[in-house]
CSV table of C-alpha atoms and ligand atoms in Angstrom, one decimal:
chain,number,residue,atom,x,y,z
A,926,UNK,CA,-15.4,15.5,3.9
A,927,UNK,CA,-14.5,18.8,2.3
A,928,UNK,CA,-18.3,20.0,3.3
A,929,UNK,CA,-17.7,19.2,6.6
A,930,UNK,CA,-13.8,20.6,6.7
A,931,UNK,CA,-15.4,24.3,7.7
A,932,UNK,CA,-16.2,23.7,10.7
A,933,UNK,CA,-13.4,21.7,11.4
A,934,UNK,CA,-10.8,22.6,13.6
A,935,UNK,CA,-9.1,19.5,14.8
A,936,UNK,CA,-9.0,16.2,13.5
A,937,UNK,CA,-8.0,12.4,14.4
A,938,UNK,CA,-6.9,10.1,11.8
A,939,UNK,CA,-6.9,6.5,12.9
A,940,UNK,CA,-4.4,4.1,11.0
A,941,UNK,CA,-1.1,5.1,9.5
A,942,UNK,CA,-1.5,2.8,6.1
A,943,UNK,CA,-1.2,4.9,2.9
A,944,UNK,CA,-4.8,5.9,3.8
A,945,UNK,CA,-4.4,7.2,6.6
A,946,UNK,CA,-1.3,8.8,5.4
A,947,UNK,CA,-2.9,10.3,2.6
A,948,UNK,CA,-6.0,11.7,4.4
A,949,UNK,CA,-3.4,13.3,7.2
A,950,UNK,CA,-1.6,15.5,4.4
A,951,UNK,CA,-4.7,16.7,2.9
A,952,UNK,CA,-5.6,17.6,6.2
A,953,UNK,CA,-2.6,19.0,7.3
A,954,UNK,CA,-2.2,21.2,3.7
A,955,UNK,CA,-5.9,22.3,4.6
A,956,UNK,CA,-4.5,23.7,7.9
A,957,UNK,CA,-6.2,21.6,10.0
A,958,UNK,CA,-4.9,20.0,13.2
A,959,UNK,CA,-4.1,16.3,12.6
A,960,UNK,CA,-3.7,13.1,15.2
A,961,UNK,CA,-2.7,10.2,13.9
A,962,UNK,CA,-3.1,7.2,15.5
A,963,UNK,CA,-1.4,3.6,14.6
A,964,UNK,CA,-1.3,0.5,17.0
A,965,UNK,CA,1.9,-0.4,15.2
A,966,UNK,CA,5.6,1.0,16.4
A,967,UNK,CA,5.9,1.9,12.9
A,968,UNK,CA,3.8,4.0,10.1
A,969,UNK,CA,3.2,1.5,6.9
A,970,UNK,CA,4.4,-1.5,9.1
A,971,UNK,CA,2.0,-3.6,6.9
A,972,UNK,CA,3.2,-3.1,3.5
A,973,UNK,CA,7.1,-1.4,3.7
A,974,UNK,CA,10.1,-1.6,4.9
A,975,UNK,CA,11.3,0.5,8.1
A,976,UNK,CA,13.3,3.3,6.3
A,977,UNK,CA,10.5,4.2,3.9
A,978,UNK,CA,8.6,4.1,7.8
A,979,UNK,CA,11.3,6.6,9.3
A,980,UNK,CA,11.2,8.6,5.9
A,981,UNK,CA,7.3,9.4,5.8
A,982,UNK,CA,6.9,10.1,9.9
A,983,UNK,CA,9.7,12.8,9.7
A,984,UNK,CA,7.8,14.2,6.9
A,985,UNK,CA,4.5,14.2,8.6
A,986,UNK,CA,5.9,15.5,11.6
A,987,UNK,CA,7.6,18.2,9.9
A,988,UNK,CA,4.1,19.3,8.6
A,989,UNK,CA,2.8,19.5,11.5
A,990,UNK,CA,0.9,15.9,11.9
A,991,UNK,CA,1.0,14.6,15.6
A,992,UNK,CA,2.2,10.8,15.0
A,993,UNK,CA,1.5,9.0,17.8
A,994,UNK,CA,2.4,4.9,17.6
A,995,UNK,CA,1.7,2.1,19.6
A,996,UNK,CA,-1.8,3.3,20.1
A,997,UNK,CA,-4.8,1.5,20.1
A,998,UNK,CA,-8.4,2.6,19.7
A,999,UNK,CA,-11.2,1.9,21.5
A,1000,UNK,CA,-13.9,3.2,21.2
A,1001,UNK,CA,-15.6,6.5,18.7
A,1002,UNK,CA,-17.0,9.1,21.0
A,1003,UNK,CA,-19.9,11.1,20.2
A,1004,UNK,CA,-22.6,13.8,21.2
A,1005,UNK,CA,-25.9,14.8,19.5
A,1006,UNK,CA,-25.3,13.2,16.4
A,1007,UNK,CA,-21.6,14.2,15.6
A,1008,UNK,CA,-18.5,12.7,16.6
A,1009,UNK,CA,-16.1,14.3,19.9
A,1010,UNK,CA,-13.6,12.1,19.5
A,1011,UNK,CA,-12.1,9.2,20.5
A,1012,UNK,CA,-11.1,7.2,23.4
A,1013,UNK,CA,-7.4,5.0,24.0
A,1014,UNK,CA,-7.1,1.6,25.1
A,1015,UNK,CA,-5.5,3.0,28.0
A,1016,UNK,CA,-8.6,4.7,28.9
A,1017,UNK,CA,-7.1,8.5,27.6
A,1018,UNK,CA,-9.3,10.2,25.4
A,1019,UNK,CA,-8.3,12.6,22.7
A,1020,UNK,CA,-11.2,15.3,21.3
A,1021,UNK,CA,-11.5,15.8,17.8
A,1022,UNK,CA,-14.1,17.0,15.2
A,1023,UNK,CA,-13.2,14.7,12.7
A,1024,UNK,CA,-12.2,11.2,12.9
A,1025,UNK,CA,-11.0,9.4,9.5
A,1026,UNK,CA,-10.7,5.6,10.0
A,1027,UNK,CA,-8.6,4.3,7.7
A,1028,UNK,CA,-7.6,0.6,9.1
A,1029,UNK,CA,-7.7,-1.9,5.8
A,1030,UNK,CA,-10.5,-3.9,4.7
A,1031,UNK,CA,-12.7,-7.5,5.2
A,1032,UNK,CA,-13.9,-8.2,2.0
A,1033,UNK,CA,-17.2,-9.2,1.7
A,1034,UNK,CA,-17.2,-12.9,0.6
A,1035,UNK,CA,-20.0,-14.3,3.2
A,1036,UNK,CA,-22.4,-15.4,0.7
A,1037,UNK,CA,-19.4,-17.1,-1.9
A,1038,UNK,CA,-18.2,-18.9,1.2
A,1039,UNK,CA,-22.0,-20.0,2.0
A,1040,UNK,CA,-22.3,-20.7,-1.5
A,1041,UNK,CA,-19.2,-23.0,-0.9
A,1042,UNK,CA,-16.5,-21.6,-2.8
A,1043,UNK,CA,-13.0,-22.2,-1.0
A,1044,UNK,CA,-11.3,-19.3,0.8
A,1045,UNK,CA,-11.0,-17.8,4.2
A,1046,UNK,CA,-9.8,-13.9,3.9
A,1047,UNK,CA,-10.9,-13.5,0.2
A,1048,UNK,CA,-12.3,-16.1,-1.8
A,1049,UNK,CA,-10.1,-18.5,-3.4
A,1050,UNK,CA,-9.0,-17.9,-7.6
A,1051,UNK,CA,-6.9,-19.9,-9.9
A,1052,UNK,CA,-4.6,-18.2,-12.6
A,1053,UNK,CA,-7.7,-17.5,-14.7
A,1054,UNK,CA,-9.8,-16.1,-11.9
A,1055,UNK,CA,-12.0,-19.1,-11.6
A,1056,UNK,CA,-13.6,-19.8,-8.0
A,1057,UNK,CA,-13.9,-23.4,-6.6
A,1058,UNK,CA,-17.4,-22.9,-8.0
A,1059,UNK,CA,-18.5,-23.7,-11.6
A,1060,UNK,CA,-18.9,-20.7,-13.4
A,1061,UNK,CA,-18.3,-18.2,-10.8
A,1062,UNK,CA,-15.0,-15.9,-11.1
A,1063,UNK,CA,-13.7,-13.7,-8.5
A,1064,UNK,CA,-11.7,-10.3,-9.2
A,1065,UNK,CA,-10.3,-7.4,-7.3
A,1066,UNK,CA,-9.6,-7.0,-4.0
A,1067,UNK,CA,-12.2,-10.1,-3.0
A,1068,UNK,CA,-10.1,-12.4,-5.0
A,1069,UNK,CA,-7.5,-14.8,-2.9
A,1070,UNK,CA,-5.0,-16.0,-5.6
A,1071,UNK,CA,-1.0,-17.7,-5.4
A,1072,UNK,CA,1.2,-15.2,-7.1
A,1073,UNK,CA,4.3,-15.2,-8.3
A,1074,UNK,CA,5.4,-11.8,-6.7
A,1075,UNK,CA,4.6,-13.3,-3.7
A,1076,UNK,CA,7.1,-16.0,-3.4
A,1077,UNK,CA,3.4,-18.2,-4.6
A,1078,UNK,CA,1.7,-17.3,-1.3
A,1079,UNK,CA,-1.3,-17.1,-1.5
A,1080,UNK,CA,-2.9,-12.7,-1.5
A,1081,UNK,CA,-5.2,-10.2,-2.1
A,1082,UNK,CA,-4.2,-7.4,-4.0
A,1083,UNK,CA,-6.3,-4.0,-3.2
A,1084,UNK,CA,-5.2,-1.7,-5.9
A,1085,UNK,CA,-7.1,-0.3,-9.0
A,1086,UNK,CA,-4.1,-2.1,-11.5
A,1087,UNK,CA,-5.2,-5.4,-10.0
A,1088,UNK,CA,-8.9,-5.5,-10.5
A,1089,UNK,CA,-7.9,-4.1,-14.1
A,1090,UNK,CA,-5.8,-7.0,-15.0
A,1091,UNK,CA,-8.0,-9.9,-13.3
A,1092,UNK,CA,-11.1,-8.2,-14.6
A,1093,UNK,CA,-9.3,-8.9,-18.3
A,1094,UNK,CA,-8.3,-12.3,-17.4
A,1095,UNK,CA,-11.5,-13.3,-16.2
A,1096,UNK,CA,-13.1,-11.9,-19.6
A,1097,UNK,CA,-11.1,-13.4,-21.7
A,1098,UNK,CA,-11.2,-16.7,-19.8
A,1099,UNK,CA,-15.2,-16.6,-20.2
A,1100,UNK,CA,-14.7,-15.9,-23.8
A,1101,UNK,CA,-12.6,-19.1,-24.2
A,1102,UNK,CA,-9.0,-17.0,-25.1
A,1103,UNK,CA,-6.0,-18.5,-23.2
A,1104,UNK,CA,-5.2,-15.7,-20.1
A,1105,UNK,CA,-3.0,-15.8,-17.1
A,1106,UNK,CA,-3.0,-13.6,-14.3
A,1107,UNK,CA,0.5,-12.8,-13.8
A,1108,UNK,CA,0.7,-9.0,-13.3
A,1109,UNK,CA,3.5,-7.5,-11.2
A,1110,UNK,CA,1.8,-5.6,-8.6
A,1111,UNK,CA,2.1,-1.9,-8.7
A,1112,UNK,CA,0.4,0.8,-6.2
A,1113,UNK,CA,1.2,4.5,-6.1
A,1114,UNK,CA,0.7,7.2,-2.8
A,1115,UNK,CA,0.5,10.8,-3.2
A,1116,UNK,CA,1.3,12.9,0.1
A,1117,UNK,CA,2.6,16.7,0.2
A,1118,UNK,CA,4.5,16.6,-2.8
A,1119,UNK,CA,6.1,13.1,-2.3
A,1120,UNK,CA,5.0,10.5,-5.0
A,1121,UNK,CA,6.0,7.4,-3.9
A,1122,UNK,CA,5.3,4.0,-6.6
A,1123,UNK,CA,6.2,0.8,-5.9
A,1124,UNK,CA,6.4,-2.0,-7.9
A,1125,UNK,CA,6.9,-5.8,-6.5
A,1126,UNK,CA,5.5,-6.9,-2.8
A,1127,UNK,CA,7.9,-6.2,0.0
A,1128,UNK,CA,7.0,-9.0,2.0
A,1129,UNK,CA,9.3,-11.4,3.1
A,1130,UNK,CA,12.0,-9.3,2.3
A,1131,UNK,CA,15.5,-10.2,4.0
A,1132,UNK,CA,17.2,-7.2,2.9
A,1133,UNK,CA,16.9,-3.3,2.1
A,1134,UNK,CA,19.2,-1.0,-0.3
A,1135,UNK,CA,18.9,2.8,-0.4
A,1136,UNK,CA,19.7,4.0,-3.9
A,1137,UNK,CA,20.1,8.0,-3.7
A,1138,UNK,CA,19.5,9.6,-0.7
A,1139,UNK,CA,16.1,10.0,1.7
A,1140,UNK,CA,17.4,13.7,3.1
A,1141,UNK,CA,17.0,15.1,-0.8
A,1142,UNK,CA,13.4,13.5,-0.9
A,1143,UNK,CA,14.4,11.8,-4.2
A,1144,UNK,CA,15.5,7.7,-3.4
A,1145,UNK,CA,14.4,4.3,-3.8
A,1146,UNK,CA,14.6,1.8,-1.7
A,1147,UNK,CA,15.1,-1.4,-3.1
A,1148,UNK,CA,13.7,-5.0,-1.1
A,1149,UNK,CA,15.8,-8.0,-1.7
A,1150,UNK,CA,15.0,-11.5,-0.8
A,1151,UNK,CA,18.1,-14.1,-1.1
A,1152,UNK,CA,20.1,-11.7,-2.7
A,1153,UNK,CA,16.6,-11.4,-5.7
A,1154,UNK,CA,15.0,-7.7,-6.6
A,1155,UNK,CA,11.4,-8.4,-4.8
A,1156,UNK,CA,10.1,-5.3,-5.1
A,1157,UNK,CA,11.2,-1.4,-5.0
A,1158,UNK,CA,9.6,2.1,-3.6
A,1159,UNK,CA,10.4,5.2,-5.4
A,1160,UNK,CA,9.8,8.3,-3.6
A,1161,UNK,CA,10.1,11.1,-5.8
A,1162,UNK,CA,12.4,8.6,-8.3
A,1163,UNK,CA,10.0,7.7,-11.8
A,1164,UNK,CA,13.4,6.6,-13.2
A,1165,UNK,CA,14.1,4.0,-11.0
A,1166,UNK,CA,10.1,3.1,-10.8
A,1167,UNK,CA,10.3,2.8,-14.5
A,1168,UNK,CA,13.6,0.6,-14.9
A,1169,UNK,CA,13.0,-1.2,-11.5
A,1170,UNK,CA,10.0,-3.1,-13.0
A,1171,UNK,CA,12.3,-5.5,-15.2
A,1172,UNK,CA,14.7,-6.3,-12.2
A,1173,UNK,CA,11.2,-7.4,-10.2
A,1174,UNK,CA,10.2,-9.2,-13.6
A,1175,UNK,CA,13.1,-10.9,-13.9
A,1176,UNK,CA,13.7,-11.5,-9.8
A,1177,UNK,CA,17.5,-10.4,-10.8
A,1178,UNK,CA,20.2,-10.7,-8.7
A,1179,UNK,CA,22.3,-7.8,-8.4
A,1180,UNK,CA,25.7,-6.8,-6.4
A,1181,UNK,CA,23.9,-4.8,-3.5
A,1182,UNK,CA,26.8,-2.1,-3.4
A,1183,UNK,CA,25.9,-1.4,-7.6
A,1184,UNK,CA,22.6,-1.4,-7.0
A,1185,UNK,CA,23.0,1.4,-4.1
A,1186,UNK,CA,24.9,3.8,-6.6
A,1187,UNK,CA,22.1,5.9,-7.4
A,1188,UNK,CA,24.4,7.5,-10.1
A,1189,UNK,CA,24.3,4.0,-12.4
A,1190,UNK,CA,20.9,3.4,-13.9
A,1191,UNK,CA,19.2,0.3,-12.7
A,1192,UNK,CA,18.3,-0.1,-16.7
A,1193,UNK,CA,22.1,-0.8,-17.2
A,1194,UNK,CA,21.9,-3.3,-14.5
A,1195,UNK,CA,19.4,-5.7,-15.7
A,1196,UNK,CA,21.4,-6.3,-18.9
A,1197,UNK,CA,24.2,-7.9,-16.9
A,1198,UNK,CA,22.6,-9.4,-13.8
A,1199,UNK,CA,22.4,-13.1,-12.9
B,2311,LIG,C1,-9.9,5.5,0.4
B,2311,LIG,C2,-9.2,4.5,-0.6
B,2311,LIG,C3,-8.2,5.0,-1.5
B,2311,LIG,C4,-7.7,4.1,-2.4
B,2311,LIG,N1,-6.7,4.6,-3.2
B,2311,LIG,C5,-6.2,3.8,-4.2
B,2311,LIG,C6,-5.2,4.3,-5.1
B,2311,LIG,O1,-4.7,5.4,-5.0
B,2311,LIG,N2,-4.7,3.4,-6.0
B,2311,LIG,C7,-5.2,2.2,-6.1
B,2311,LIG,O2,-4.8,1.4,-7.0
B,2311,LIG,N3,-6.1,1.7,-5.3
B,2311,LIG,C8,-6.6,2.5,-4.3
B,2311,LIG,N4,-7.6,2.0,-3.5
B,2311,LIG,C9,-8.0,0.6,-3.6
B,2311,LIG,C10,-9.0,0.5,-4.8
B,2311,LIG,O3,-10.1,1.4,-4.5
B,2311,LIG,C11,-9.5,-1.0,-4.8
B,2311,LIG,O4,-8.5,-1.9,-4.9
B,2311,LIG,C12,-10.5,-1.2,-5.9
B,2311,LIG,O5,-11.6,-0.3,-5.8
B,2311,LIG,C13,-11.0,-2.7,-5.9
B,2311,LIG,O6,-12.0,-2.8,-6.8
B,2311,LIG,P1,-13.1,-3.9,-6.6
B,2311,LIG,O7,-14.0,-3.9,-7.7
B,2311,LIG,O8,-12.4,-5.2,-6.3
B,2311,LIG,O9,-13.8,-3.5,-5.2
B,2311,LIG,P2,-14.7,-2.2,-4.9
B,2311,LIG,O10,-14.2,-1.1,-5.6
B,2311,LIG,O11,-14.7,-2.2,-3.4
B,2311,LIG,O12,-16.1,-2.6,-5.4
B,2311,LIG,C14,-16.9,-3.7,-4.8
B,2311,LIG,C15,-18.3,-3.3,-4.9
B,2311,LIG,O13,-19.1,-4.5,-4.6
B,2311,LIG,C16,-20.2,-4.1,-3.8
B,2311,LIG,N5,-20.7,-5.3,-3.1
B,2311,LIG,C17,-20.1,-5.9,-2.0
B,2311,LIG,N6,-20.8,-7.0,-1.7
B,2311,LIG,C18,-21.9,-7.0,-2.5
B,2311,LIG,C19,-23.0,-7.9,-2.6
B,2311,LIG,N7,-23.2,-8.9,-1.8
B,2311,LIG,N8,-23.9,-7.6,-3.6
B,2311,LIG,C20,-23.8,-6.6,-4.4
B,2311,LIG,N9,-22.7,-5.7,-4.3
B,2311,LIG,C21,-21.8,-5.9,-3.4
B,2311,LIG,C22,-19.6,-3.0,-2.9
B,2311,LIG,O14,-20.6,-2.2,-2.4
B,2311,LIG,C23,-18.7,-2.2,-3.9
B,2311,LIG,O15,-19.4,-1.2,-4.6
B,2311,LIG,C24,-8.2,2.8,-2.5
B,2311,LIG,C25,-9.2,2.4,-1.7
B,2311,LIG,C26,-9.7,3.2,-0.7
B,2311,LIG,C27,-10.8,2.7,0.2
């Protein structure tokens, strides 16, 4: 991509996942012209909640990055060997030098399936990364697995922590030592000068608190399900990232108004919740 960047001018991201996200502010801090494109009415719909949405489309926008949502592609358009652009559902088409897909993954478990190990979307693990298959283990993204952080639903994980800690499981398994998988899911996004880490799985999330405050660029938003810590974004907040780990651990229950007073550590917190 950077070889290509010179003669650049104007490009089109499609997808508004962390991907997409990420590829849209090295773009935009190259000084290139970005258009985003998501099909969903809101950036990150798959894997946040709606003020961490709100929070990182005002900051694109601000940087120049034309957002533009409920838009679905159709088709890649091209000339002479090199893309033009690409063309809307709605039969508009938008030019562009460049065009960065980034719209999530199918992971490529044809021949396990064939083979005959259980799973659909992924290929089915146990706790010690075992397939349905004798012998055969399944790690990383590929790998279909019940976890805790999930309410026990069943998930892939894409994220370099998560191949790490099945890969050791799986090892350790083969080796005969006793291993769980039981990791708490962790990701991380760099854009502009926003780090945002999270720690938990948002999903099924019935409630949001804002701890400190999105307009100074430094807050956390923490997901609650049945009154339980589930999972927390940090943007710009390491503290909270850091001490928020043991309130997903534990799945602590905490007085929502406490837990929004950015001024009382969330370390302090764990000590006395339920
Ligand atoms: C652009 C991008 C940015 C990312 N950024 C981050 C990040 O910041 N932090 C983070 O934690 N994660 C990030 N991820 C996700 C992370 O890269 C993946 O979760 C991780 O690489 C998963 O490791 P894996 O070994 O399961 O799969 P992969 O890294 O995808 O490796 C699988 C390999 O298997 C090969 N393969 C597939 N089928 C076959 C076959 N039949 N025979 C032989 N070989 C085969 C593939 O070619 C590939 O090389 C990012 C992913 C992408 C695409």
């Amino acid at each position: 991509m950077m070889a290509e960047l010179a003669r650049v001018r104007r490009t089109i991201v499609i997808g508004g996942g962390y991907i997409g996200l990420e590829a849209a502010a090295a773009l935009a801090k190259a000084g290139k012209s970005v258009i985003l494109l998501e099909a969903q009415d809101r950036l990150l719909a798959r894997v946040a909640g709606a003020p961490l949405s709100r929070f990182y489309e005002a900051e694109h926008r601000a940087h120049g990055v034309d957002i533009r949502l409920n838009v679905v592609v159709d088709s890649i358009l091209g000339a002479d060997g090199r893309v033009t652009g690409v063309r809307l559902a709605d039969g508009a088409c938008i030019a562009g030098e460049m065009v960065i897909v980034g719209i999530g993954i199918v992971p490529a478990v044809a021949p396990l399936l064939a083979a005959g190990a259980a799973g659909t979307n992924g290929v089915r693990v146990d706790a010690q990364t075992r397939t349905t298959l004798p012998d055969v283990f399944a790690i990383g993204d590929c790998a279909l697995h019940a976890n805790r952080f999930a309410d026990g639903a069943e998930v892939r994980l894409e994220s370099v922590q998560n191949a790490n800690d099945q890969a050791v499981v799986a090892a350790k398994t083969i080796l005969g030592i006793p291993a769980t998988y039981d990791a708490v899911p962790w990701f991380w996004s760099n854009q502009y000068d926003l780090k945002l880490q999270t720690v938990g799985l948002s999903g099924g999330h019935d409630a949001i608190v804002v701890r400190g405050d999105p307009a100074k660029r430094s807050f956390t938003l923490v997901y609650l399900r049945a009154g339980r810590a589930i999972a927390l974004d940090c943007v710009n907040a390491v503290r909270d990232y850091v001490q928020g780990r043991g309130l997903v651990e534990a799945g602590a229950t905490i007085d929502p108004m406490l837990l929004g007073d950015g001024s009382i550590a969330l370390k302090g917190m764990i000590a006395t919740a339920k």
